[in-house]
Tab-separated table of C-alpha atoms in Angstrom:
chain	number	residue	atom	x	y	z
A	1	UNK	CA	56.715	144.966	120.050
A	2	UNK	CA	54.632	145.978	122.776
A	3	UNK	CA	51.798	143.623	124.622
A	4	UNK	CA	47.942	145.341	124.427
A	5	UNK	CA	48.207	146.260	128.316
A	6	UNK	CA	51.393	148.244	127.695
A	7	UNK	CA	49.803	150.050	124.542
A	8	UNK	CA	46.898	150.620	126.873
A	9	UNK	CA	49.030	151.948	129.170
A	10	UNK	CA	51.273	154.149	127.072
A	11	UNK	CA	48.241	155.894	124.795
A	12	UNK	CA	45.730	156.330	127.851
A	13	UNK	CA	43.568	153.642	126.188
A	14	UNK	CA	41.344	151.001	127.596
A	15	UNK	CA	42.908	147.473	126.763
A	16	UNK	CA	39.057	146.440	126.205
A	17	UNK	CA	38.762	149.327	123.763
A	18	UNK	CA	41.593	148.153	121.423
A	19	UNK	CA	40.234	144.621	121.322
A	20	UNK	CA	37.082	146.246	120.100
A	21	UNK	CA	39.154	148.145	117.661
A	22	UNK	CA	40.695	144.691	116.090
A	23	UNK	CA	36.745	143.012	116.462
A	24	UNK	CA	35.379	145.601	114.043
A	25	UNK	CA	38.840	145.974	112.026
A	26	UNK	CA	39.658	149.022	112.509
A	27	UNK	CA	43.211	148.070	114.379
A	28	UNK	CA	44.534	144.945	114.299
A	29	UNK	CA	47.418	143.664	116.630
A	30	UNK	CA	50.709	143.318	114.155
A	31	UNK	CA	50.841	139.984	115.773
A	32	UNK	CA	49.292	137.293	117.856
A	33	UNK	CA	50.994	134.547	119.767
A	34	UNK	CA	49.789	131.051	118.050
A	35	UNK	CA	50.541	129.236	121.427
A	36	UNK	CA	48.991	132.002	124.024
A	37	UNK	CA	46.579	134.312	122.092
A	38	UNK	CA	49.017	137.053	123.154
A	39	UNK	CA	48.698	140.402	120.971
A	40	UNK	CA	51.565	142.681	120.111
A	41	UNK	CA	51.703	146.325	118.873
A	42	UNK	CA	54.471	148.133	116.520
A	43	UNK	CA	55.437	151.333	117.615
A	44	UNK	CA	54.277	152.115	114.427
A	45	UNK	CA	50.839	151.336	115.710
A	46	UNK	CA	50.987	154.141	118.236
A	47	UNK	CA	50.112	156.748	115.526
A	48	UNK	CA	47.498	154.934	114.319
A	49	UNK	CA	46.044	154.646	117.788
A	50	UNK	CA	46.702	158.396	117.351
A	51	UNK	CA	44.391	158.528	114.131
A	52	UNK	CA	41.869	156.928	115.262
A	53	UNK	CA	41.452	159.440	118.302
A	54	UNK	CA	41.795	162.470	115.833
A	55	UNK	CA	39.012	161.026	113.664
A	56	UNK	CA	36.633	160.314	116.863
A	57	UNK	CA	37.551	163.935	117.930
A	58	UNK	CA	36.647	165.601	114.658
A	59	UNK	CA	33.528	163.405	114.719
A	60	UNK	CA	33.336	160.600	112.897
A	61	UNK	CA	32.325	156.549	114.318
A	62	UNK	CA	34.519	154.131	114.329
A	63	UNK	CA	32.748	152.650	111.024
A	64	UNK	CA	32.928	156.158	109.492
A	65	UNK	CA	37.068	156.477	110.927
A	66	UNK	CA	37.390	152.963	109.099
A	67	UNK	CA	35.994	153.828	106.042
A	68	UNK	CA	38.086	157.229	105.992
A	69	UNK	CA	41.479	155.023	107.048
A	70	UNK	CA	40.879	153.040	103.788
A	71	UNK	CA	40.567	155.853	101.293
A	72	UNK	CA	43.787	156.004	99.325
A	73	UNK	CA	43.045	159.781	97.170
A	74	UNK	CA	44.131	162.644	98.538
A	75	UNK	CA	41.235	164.783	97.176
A	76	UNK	CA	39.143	162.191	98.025
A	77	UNK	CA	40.352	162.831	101.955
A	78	UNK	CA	40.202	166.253	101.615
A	79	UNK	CA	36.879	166.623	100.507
A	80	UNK	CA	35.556	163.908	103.658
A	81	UNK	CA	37.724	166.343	105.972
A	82	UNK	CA	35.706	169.509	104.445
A	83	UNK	CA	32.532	167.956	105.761
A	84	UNK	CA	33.681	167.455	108.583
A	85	UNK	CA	35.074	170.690	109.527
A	86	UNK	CA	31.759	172.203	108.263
A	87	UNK	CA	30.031	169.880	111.299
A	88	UNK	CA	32.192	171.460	113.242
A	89	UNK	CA	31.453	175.134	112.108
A	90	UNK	CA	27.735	174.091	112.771
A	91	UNK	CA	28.033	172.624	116.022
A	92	UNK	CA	30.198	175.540	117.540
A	93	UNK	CA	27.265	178.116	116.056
A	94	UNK	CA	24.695	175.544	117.710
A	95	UNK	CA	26.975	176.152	121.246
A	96	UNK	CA	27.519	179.698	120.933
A	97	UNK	CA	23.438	179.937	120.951
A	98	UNK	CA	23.459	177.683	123.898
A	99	UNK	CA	26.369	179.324	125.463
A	100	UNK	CA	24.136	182.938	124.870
A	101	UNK	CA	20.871	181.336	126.000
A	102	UNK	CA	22.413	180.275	129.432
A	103	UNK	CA	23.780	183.305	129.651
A	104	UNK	CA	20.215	184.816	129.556
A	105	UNK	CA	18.462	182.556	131.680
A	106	UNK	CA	20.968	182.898	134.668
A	107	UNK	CA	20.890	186.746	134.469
A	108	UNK	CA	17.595	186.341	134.467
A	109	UNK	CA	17.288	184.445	137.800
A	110	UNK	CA	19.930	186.805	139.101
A	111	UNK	CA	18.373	190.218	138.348
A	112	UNK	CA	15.016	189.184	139.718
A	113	UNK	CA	16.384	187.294	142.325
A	114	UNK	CA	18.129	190.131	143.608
A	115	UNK	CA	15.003	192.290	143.081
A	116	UNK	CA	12.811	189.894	145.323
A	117	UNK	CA	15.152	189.917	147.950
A	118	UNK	CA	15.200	193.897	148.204
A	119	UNK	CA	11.400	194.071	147.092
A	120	UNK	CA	9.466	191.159	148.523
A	121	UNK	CA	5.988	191.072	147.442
A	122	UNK	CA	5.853	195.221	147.072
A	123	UNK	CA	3.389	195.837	144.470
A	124	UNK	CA	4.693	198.294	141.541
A	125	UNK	CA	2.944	199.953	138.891
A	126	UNK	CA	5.238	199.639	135.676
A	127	UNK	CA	4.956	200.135	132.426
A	128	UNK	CA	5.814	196.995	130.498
A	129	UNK	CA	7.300	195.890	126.954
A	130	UNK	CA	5.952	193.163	124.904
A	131	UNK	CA	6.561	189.892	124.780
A	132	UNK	CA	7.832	188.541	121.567
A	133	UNK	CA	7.521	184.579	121.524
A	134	UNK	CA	5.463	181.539	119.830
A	135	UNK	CA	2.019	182.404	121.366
A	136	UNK	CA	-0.862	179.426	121.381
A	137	UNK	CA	-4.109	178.747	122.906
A	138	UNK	CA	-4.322	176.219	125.678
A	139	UNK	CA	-7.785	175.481	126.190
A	140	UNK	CA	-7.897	171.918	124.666
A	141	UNK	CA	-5.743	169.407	124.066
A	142	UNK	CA	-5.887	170.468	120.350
A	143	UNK	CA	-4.396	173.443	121.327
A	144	UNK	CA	-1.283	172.264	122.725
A	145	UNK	CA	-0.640	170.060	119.999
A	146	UNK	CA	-1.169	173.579	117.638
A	147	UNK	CA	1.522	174.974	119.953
A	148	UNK	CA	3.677	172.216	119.688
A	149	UNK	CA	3.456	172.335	116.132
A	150	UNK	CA	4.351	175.929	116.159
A	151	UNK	CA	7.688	175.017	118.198
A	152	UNK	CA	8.922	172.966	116.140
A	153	UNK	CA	7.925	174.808	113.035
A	154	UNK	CA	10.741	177.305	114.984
A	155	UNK	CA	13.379	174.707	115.691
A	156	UNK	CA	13.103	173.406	111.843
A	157	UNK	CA	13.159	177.606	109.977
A	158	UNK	CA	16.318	178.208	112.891
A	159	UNK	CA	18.835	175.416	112.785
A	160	UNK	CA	20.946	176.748	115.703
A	161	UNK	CA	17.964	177.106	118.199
A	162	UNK	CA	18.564	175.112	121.308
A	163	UNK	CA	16.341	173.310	122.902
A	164	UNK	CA	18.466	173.821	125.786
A	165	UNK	CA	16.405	175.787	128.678
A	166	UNK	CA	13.411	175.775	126.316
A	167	UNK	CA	10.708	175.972	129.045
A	168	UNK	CA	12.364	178.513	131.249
A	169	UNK	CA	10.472	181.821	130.822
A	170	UNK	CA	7.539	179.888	129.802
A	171	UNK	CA	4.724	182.749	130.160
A	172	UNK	CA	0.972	181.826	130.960
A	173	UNK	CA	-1.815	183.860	130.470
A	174	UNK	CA	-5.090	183.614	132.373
A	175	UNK	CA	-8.215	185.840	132.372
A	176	UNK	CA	-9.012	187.670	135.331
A	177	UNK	CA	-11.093	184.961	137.321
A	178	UNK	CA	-7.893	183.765	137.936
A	179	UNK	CA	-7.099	186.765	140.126
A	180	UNK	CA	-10.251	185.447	142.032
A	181	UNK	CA	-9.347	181.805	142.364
A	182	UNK	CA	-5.761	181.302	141.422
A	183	UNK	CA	-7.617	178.272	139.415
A	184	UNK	CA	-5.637	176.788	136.661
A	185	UNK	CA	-8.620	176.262	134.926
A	186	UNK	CA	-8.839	179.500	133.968
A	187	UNK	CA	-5.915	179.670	131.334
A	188	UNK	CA	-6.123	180.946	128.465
A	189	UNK	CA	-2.616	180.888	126.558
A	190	UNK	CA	0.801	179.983	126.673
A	191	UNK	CA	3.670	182.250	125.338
A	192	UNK	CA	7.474	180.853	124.573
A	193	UNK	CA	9.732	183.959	124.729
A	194	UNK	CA	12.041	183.790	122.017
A	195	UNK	CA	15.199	186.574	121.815
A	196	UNK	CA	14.942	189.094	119.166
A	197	UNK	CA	17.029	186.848	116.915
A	198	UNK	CA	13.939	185.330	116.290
A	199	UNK	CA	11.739	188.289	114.495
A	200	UNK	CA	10.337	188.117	111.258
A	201	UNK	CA	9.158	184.205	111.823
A	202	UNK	CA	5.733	183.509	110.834
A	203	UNK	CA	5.202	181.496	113.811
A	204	UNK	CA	6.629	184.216	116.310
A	205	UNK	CA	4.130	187.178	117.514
A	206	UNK	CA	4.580	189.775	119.883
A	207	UNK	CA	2.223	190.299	123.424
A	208	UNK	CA	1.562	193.641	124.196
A	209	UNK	CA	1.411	194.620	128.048
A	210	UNK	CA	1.727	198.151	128.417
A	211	UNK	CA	1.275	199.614	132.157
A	212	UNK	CA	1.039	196.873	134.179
A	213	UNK	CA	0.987	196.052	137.991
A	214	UNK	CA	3.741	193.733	138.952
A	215	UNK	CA	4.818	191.829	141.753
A	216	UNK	CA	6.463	188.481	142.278
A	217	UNK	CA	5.749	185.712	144.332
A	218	UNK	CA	8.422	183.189	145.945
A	219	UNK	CA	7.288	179.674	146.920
A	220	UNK	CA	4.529	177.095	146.578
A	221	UNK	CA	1.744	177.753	144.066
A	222	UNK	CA	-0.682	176.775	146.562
A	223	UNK	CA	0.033	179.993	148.696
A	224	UNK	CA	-0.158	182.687	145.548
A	225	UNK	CA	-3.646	183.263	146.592
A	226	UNK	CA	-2.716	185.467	149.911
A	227	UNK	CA	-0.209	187.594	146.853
A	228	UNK	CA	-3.457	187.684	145.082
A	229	UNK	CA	-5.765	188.926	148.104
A	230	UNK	CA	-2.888	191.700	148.023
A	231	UNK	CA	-3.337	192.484	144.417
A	232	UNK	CA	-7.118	192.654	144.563
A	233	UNK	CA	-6.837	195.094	147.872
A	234	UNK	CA	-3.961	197.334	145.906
A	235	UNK	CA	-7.206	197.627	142.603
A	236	UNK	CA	-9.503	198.819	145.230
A	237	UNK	CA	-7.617	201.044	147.030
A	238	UNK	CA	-5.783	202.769	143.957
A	239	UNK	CA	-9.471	202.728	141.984
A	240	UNK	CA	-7.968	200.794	139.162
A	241	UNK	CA	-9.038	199.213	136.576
A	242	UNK	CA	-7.172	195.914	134.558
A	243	UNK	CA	-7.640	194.985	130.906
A	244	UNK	CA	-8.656	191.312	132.240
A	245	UNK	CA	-5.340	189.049	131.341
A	246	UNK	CA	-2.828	187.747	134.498
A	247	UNK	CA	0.314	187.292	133.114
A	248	UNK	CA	2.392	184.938	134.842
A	249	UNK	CA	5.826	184.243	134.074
A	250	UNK	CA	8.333	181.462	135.586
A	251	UNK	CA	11.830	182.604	136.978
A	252	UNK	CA	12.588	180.041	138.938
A	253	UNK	CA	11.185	176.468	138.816
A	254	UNK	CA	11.605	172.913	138.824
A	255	UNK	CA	13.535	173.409	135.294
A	256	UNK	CA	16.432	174.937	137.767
A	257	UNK	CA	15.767	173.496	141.239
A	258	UNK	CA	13.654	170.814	142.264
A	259	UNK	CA	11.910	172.848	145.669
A	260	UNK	CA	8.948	174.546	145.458
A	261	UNK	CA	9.840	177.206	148.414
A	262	UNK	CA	12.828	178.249	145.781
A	263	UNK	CA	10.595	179.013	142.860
A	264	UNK	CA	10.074	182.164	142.024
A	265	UNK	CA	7.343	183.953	139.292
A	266	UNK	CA	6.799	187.292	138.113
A	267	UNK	CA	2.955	188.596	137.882
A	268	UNK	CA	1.939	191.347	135.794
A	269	UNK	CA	-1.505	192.582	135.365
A	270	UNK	CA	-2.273	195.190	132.241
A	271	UNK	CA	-3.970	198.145	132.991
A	272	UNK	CA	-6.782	199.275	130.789
């Protein structure tokens, strides 16, 4: 027989933990010392110890684990061990998007990170792809709560979308005055990019850019005007002419690192 502390001690268990376990029912001491209160394990009692960790581990609570330790069928045992190897099947799809997404976002960061560095604030005339994503108006509070709607119209059609880095790549759209002011007020939508996994959802529509200027700007929002007196100088001198939208698009930003001189955005302005 073996005291609680040196059960504790021999499983890797918390002494506390197994004194919850005989609370709820789920283990019970083999036997208890009328005259101190003192509780001793079988070394039978290591295995279920044992169980009890390979039923946590394959996901069930301790009042599920219970409930399973009590069934006496073997189909019965099989079928509650299907389930929960189907959770599992679900939950490693569910990471293997989340594993893909982070993937994305810090090759992402890297690629234009490296670009800034070698680029600065050059000014580029590209031509651009669209962007697929969950597109919404942002004018009114109504219209966020459309957009909202929208999301999670995604989340419920695509059971292994992660919420995980959700906001990163988060596209606004303002009309040109914006260009002028570098006003917030002048938004008009807000775009979700969404990977080509995505396509064929109702709710997911594509943004057409086409030949765009683009440039990037590093830092606080409050200096994007002086990249914006650029942009305006670059129209003049190059006689161009823009369709009217300012796409901006986060690459860095609070979402990764919580400094404003570290945040990086890409701009790109259609052409008409």
């Amino acid at each position: 027989m073996f005291k609680i502390g040196e059960l504790a001690k021999i499983k890797r268990i918390d002494a506390q933990t197994l004194r919850y376990y005989d609370h709820i029912g789920i283990l019970s001491p083999d036997l208890i010392n009328e005259q101190n209160g003192y509780r001793y394990y079988s070394e039978e009692q290591f295995l279920e110890v044992d169980h009890i960790k390979f039923l946590k581990l394959i996901g069930l609570s301790l009042d599920e684990a219970k409930q399973f330790r009590e069934i006496t069928r073997l189909n019965e045992a099989m079928r509650e061990l299907r389930i929960q190897q189907n959770h599992f099947e679900e939950r490693i799809a569910k990471m293997q998007t989340v594993s893909k997404r982070f993937a994305n976002i810090l090759d992402t960061i890297e690629e234009k990170s490296c670009y800034f560095e070698k680029h600065k604030n050059e000014i580029e005339i590209k031509e651009c792809g669209s962007i697929r994503g969950v597109i919404g108006d942002c004018q009114t509070v109504s219209d966020w709560f459309d957009f909202e709607a929208k999301l999670q119209e995604v989340i419920a059609s695509f059971p292994n979308y992660s919420e995980i880095g959700h906001n990163h790549g988060l596209t606004f759209i303002y009309n040109e005055k914006y260009l002028q002011t570098a006003n917030d007020q002048y938004i008009d939508k807000v775009i979700l990019p969404l990977e080509k996994d995505f396509r064929g959802d109702a709710n997911v529509e594509e943004y057409p850019l086409g030949n765009c200027i683009v440039t990037y700007h590093k830092g606080e929002n409050d200096k994007l005007i002086h990249v914006f007196t650029n942009i305006r100088e670059y129209i003049a001198v190059h006689k161009l002419t823009i369709r009217g939208d300012i796409v901006m698009t986060a690459i860095i930003s609070s979402f990764i690192v919580n400094n404003e001189s570290e945040h990086l955005v890409e701009i790109r302005i259609p052409l008409s």
